[in-house]
């Protein structure tokens, strides 16, 4: 069956089509995907403006849908299920994707299915090959979330720890803003860090030795601000690169240490990394080395599918369907869940 996925929870409009066999042993296959990022539109404001985001999703979603169907050589009538991001995210932005998805499903006489955005992220390594084996530990690191989950199977998620303040992506973005790198600054900070010496500045590693699996990044941002002020009004380019490298290293140190602790605590031998920060090269290098030393395996989504996209939404819907966990809607009614704890999805029966 062909499953269409529509993502519109924040500042990316994503549409994708996957093919899912009836047999859960064959992972769904991505046929085509298209994405429009609003980053440039929000850059002037230094962050996402929800009303502008909603309006732009309206403009983008149908042209992206047409492109995906053309690229896949598929017709609207070939779609068997229309999946959309039901939450968490910006209410107005979610409503655009949900409204389009449910209307399209009704017009085609097909069911619709609301998907949890983070479930999309944490299952996204199934779009790469080889696919991860259950059970695994998932490190979810995005602009809005930093969580470690134990994933026993599709729909079987247990929260191990999470951030008590800023998310890892926020730590990248806020530090980047302090360094004058614009919005969203994560990728820009990572690029600048490649020319810097991380040892040039001493920055805190919050909660590194807390003994639990929680994170805290708000204090790091304050430390970056203090160091940046010390550099004066016209900082030297090399000093800025050094500070970027030190910031990245502090964030990566904590993410690597807690991921290893989660593997130890659960006895799992597979780590899955998902969410926008999962695109960070330094994080990947350090995790690859640390996990290999333990004799464990680490899986990432394809680089282009680390940040928000429609493919992970279509994939999560397809996997739920294959595992008999989807309850598609056919009545044209829908809602969105701007706040939606992932734990609510978990099925407790083995
Ligand atoms: O998953 P995502 O697209 O959106 C949310 O659901 O939040 O993640 C976006 C976040 C942003 O904070 C962005 O700065 C960060 O991921 N990010 C990166 C990199 N690429 C994206 N952070 C560090 N290094 C990168 N290469
Ligand atoms: Zn996301």
XYZ file of C-alpha atoms and ligand atoms in Angstrom:
377
model
C 0.000 0.000 0.000
C 1.165 3.531 -0.751
C 1.188 5.797 2.315
C 1.368 9.563 1.891
C 2.949 11.569 4.738
C 2.457 15.275 5.407
C 4.626 17.116 7.977
C 3.806 20.707 8.993
C 4.500 20.909 12.746
C 7.008 23.762 12.662
C 8.894 25.545 9.885
C 9.276 22.769 7.318
C 6.585 21.586 4.935
C 7.343 17.972 4.041
C 5.454 15.555 1.814
C 6.478 11.984 0.967
C 5.172 8.716 -0.392
C 6.272 5.293 0.913
C 5.362 1.786 -0.186
C 4.488 -0.575 2.655
C 4.055 -4.311 2.198
C 1.625 -6.183 4.426
C 4.507 -8.083 6.013
C 6.213 -6.386 8.971
C 9.531 -8.073 8.139
C 9.971 -5.863 5.050
C 10.533 -2.223 5.985
C 8.546 0.410 4.091
C 10.353 1.845 1.057
C 10.591 5.567 0.312
C 9.272 6.295 -3.212
C 9.593 10.098 -3.288
C 9.788 13.062 -0.950
C 9.789 16.856 -1.221
C 10.501 19.531 1.345
C 10.256 23.270 1.688
C 12.092 24.905 4.567
C 10.942 28.296 5.835
C 14.267 29.021 7.597
C 15.067 32.028 5.371
C 11.604 33.507 5.952
C 11.946 33.349 9.746
C 15.630 34.377 9.828
C 14.804 38.120 9.961
C 12.863 37.519 13.199
C 15.509 35.346 14.878
C 13.027 32.500 15.385
C 9.889 30.872 14.019
C 6.858 33.197 13.742
C 3.885 30.813 14.113
C 1.389 32.806 12.024
C 3.843 33.163 9.128
C 4.645 29.457 9.386
C 0.957 28.456 9.065
C 0.398 30.687 6.050
C 3.471 29.376 4.293
C 2.440 25.731 4.857
C -0.825 26.578 3.062
C 1.129 27.919 0.071
C 3.560 24.981 -0.130
C 1.719 21.801 0.677
C -0.231 21.151 -2.555
C 2.658 21.959 -4.957
C 4.896 19.644 -2.891
C 2.240 16.929 -3.072
C 2.077 17.258 -6.870
C 5.858 17.010 -7.092
C 5.985 13.885 -4.913
C 3.299 12.115 -6.950
C 5.058 13.060 -10.221
C 8.465 11.893 -8.918
C 6.976 8.597 -7.733
C 5.049 8.138 -11.007
C 1.898 7.775 -8.910
C -1.636 9.129 -9.214
C -3.743 10.420 -6.285
C -5.925 7.312 -6.584
C -2.880 5.132 -5.811
C -2.690 6.542 -2.265
C -4.022 4.008 0.251
C -3.604 6.039 3.454
C -2.971 9.727 4.161
C -0.797 10.304 7.253
C -0.152 13.677 8.840
C 1.663 15.059 11.881
C -0.958 15.395 14.620
C 1.494 16.831 17.163
C 3.435 18.013 19.007
C 4.122 21.363 17.347
C 2.598 24.739 16.538
C -1.209 24.483 16.605
C -1.859 26.567 13.484
C 0.891 24.883 11.505
C -0.336 21.406 12.506
C -3.902 22.327 11.503
C -2.787 23.103 7.936
C -1.256 19.654 7.391
C -4.061 17.870 9.230
C -6.775 19.750 7.325
C -5.207 19.055 3.936
C -4.583 15.392 4.811
C -8.095 14.704 6.060
C -9.698 16.563 3.127
C -7.532 14.669 0.640
C -8.355 11.362 2.323
C -12.081 12.155 2.197
C -11.881 13.147 -1.477
C -10.082 9.893 -2.309
C -12.338 7.760 -0.117
C -9.291 6.626 1.877
C -8.532 6.678 5.629
C -6.326 9.280 7.332
C -3.951 8.747 10.258
C -2.498 11.273 12.722
C 1.149 10.565 13.589
C 3.310 11.670 16.543
C 6.172 13.837 15.251
C 8.735 12.291 17.617
C 7.689 8.776 16.683
C 8.501 9.833 13.129
C 11.972 10.995 14.195
C 12.753 7.947 16.299
C 11.717 5.473 13.594
C 13.445 7.475 10.816
C 16.601 5.253 10.819
C 14.314 2.612 9.243
C 14.631 4.728 6.079
C 18.359 3.852 5.986
C 19.953 0.497 5.375
C 20.655 -1.666 7.336
C 17.640 -1.066 9.547
C 18.092 -1.154 13.351
C 17.016 -4.186 15.373
C 14.697 -3.893 18.395
C 15.203 -3.279 21.269
C 17.248 -0.095 20.983
C 17.964 3.141 22.796
C 16.928 6.244 20.849
C 18.613 9.591 21.364
C 16.135 12.202 20.098
C 17.887 15.517 19.645
C 15.955 18.264 17.872
C 15.251 21.956 18.231
C 12.418 21.249 20.651
C 13.365 17.935 22.278
C 16.220 16.098 23.922
C 15.174 12.673 25.118
C 16.544 9.202 25.614
C 13.932 6.524 24.960
C 13.989 2.762 25.274
C 12.274 1.353 22.191
C 11.199 -2.273 22.585
C 9.264 -2.285 19.297
C 6.986 -0.136 17.164
C 4.661 1.634 19.602
C 6.587 0.437 22.675
C 8.412 3.471 24.021
C 9.724 4.187 27.500
C 11.171 7.557 28.449
C 14.584 7.135 30.130
C 15.510 10.781 30.533
C 15.035 14.205 28.993
C 16.125 17.808 29.209
C 14.935 19.799 32.176
C 15.317 23.111 30.296
C 16.705 23.827 26.797
C 16.880 21.182 24.079
C 20.244 20.327 22.475
C 19.180 22.037 19.226
C 18.170 25.111 21.229
C 21.610 25.119 22.887
C 23.182 25.125 19.414
C 20.771 27.783 18.117
C 20.977 30.122 21.132
C 24.784 29.891 21.322
C 24.979 30.527 17.570
C 22.817 33.611 17.984
C 25.162 34.914 20.731
C 28.074 34.410 18.325
C 26.204 36.403 15.653
C 25.565 33.415 13.382
C 21.873 34.068 12.696
C 18.939 31.654 12.859
C 18.742 28.670 12.918
C 22.381 28.670 13.913
C 23.055 24.973 14.669
C 24.520 24.080 11.265
C 26.406 27.424 11.079
C 27.936 26.902 14.530
C 28.972 23.374 13.518
C 30.652 24.727 10.369
C 32.529 27.423 12.296
C 33.560 24.861 14.934
C 35.481 22.877 12.307
C 38.085 25.675 12.209
C 38.268 26.052 15.995
C 40.136 24.531 18.916
C 37.667 23.190 21.478
C 40.330 23.234 24.219
C 40.704 27.024 24.005
C 37.698 27.618 26.294
C 36.505 25.778 29.382
C 32.717 25.392 29.323
C 30.478 23.457 31.734
C 29.049 19.989 30.982
C 25.740 20.286 32.883
C 24.464 17.124 34.609
C 27.346 15.079 33.160
C 27.834 13.285 36.474
C 24.258 13.466 37.731
C 23.919 9.680 37.624
C 20.587 9.900 35.807
C 19.702 10.257 32.124
C 18.434 13.839 32.224
C 19.983 16.808 30.446
C 20.268 20.545 31.090
C 21.642 23.045 28.578
C 20.457 26.437 29.861
C 23.613 27.021 31.945
C 25.867 26.307 28.986
C 24.281 29.138 27.015
C 25.001 31.541 29.918
C 28.639 30.374 30.024
C 28.953 30.959 26.255
C 27.523 34.461 26.733
C 30.066 35.224 29.483
C 33.008 34.003 27.368
C 31.749 35.916 24.337
C 31.528 39.151 26.340
C 35.128 38.682 27.459
C 36.179 38.694 23.803
C 35.062 42.332 23.501
C 33.109 44.193 20.851
C 35.163 43.057 17.852
C 36.198 39.469 18.570
C 39.008 37.843 16.674
C 37.753 35.342 14.032
C 39.868 32.510 15.425
C 38.604 33.141 18.981
C 35.018 32.914 17.693
C 35.769 29.628 15.925
C 37.415 28.331 19.134
C 34.352 29.278 21.182
C 32.067 27.594 18.630
C 34.191 24.429 18.830
C 34.171 24.498 22.655
C 30.367 24.915 22.683
C 29.842 22.042 20.271
C 32.239 19.829 22.255
C 30.420 20.542 25.540
C 27.036 19.600 24.020
C 28.463 16.519 22.290
C 30.288 15.354 25.463
C 27.041 15.274 27.418
C 25.029 13.623 24.612
C 27.660 10.896 24.148
C 28.087 10.188 27.884
C 24.350 9.921 28.547
C 23.746 7.774 25.452
C 26.383 5.303 26.651
C 24.891 5.306 30.139
C 21.458 4.552 28.621
C 22.893 1.584 26.696
C 24.441 0.320 29.911
C 21.294 0.833 31.977
C 19.031 -0.984 29.512
C 21.468 -3.619 28.276
C 20.569 -2.650 24.696
C 23.294 -3.034 22.082
C 21.860 -0.643 19.484
C 21.666 3.132 19.611
C 19.483 5.103 17.216
C 20.062 8.830 16.794
C 17.317 11.030 15.374
C 16.295 14.672 15.104
C 18.023 17.698 13.577
C 21.095 17.617 15.845
C 21.678 14.047 14.617
C 23.035 15.689 11.451
C 25.973 17.085 13.472
C 29.230 15.578 12.185
C 31.155 15.842 15.424
C 28.340 14.098 17.329
C 28.346 11.297 14.737
C 32.150 10.883 14.919
C 32.190 10.741 18.696
C 29.172 8.410 18.959
C 30.541 6.093 16.257
C 33.820 5.733 18.164
C 32.281 5.414 21.646
C 29.574 2.934 20.635
C 32.041 0.812 18.632
C 34.288 0.560 21.722
C 31.331 -1.016 23.525
C 30.788 -3.480 20.684
C 27.385 -1.915 20.043
C 25.883 -0.463 16.848
C 24.671 3.036 16.062
C 22.080 3.897 13.394
C 21.206 7.280 11.912
C 18.562 8.329 9.432
C 19.895 9.384 6.013
C 21.495 12.831 6.541
C 18.785 14.701 4.629
C 16.079 13.048 6.776
C 17.534 14.055 10.179
C 15.609 17.318 10.256
C 11.821 17.512 9.874
C 10.435 15.836 6.757
C 7.382 14.060 5.377
C 9.158 10.733 4.853
C 9.401 9.977 8.587
C 5.672 10.670 9.004
C 4.718 8.347 6.123
C 7.173 5.766 7.499
C 5.823 5.870 11.071
C 2.264 5.479 9.746
C 3.334 2.572 7.520
C 5.149 0.802 10.375
C 2.134 1.240 12.683
C -0.075 -0.187 9.965
C 2.246 -3.173 9.424
C 2.271 -3.870 13.175
C -1.497 -3.644 13.519
C -1.243 -0.497 15.660
C -2.886 2.064 13.414
C -6.455 3.208 13.936
C -7.060 5.217 10.746
C -9.966 7.667 10.663
C -12.608 7.611 7.986
C -15.128 10.083 9.395
C -13.445 13.310 8.253
C -13.082 14.513 11.855
C -9.639 15.398 13.200
C -7.819 17.270 15.907
C -4.222 18.241 16.536
C -2.161 17.834 19.726
C 0.268 20.776 20.098
C 1.459 19.134 23.345
C 1.467 15.377 23.156
C 3.716 13.241 25.401
C 5.193 10.372 23.394
C 4.620 8.059 26.370
C 0.864 8.286 25.682
C 1.405 6.224 22.533
C 2.974 3.297 24.285
C 1.204 0.013 24.282
C 1.913 -1.941 27.421
C 1.097 -5.464 26.268
C 4.173 -7.350 25.010
O 14.354 17.953 14.099
P 14.424 19.362 13.664
O 14.450 19.658 12.194
O 13.240 20.213 14.207
C 12.594 20.045 15.403
O 11.715 19.173 15.472
O 13.014 20.788 16.330
O 15.723 19.975 14.379
C 16.142 21.280 14.164
C 17.319 21.552 15.067
C 17.728 23.019 15.093
O 17.945 23.394 16.431
C 19.034 23.025 14.297
O 19.897 24.066 14.647
C 19.600 21.686 14.644
O 18.488 20.821 14.633
N 20.621 21.223 13.667
C 21.935 21.083 13.967
C 22.577 20.648 12.780
N 21.627 20.544 11.797
C 20.433 20.898 12.369
N 22.601 21.265 15.120
C 23.925 21.041 15.113
N 24.611 20.633 14.020
C 23.992 20.418 12.846
N 24.687 20.014 11.781
Zn 11.441 17.505 14.506
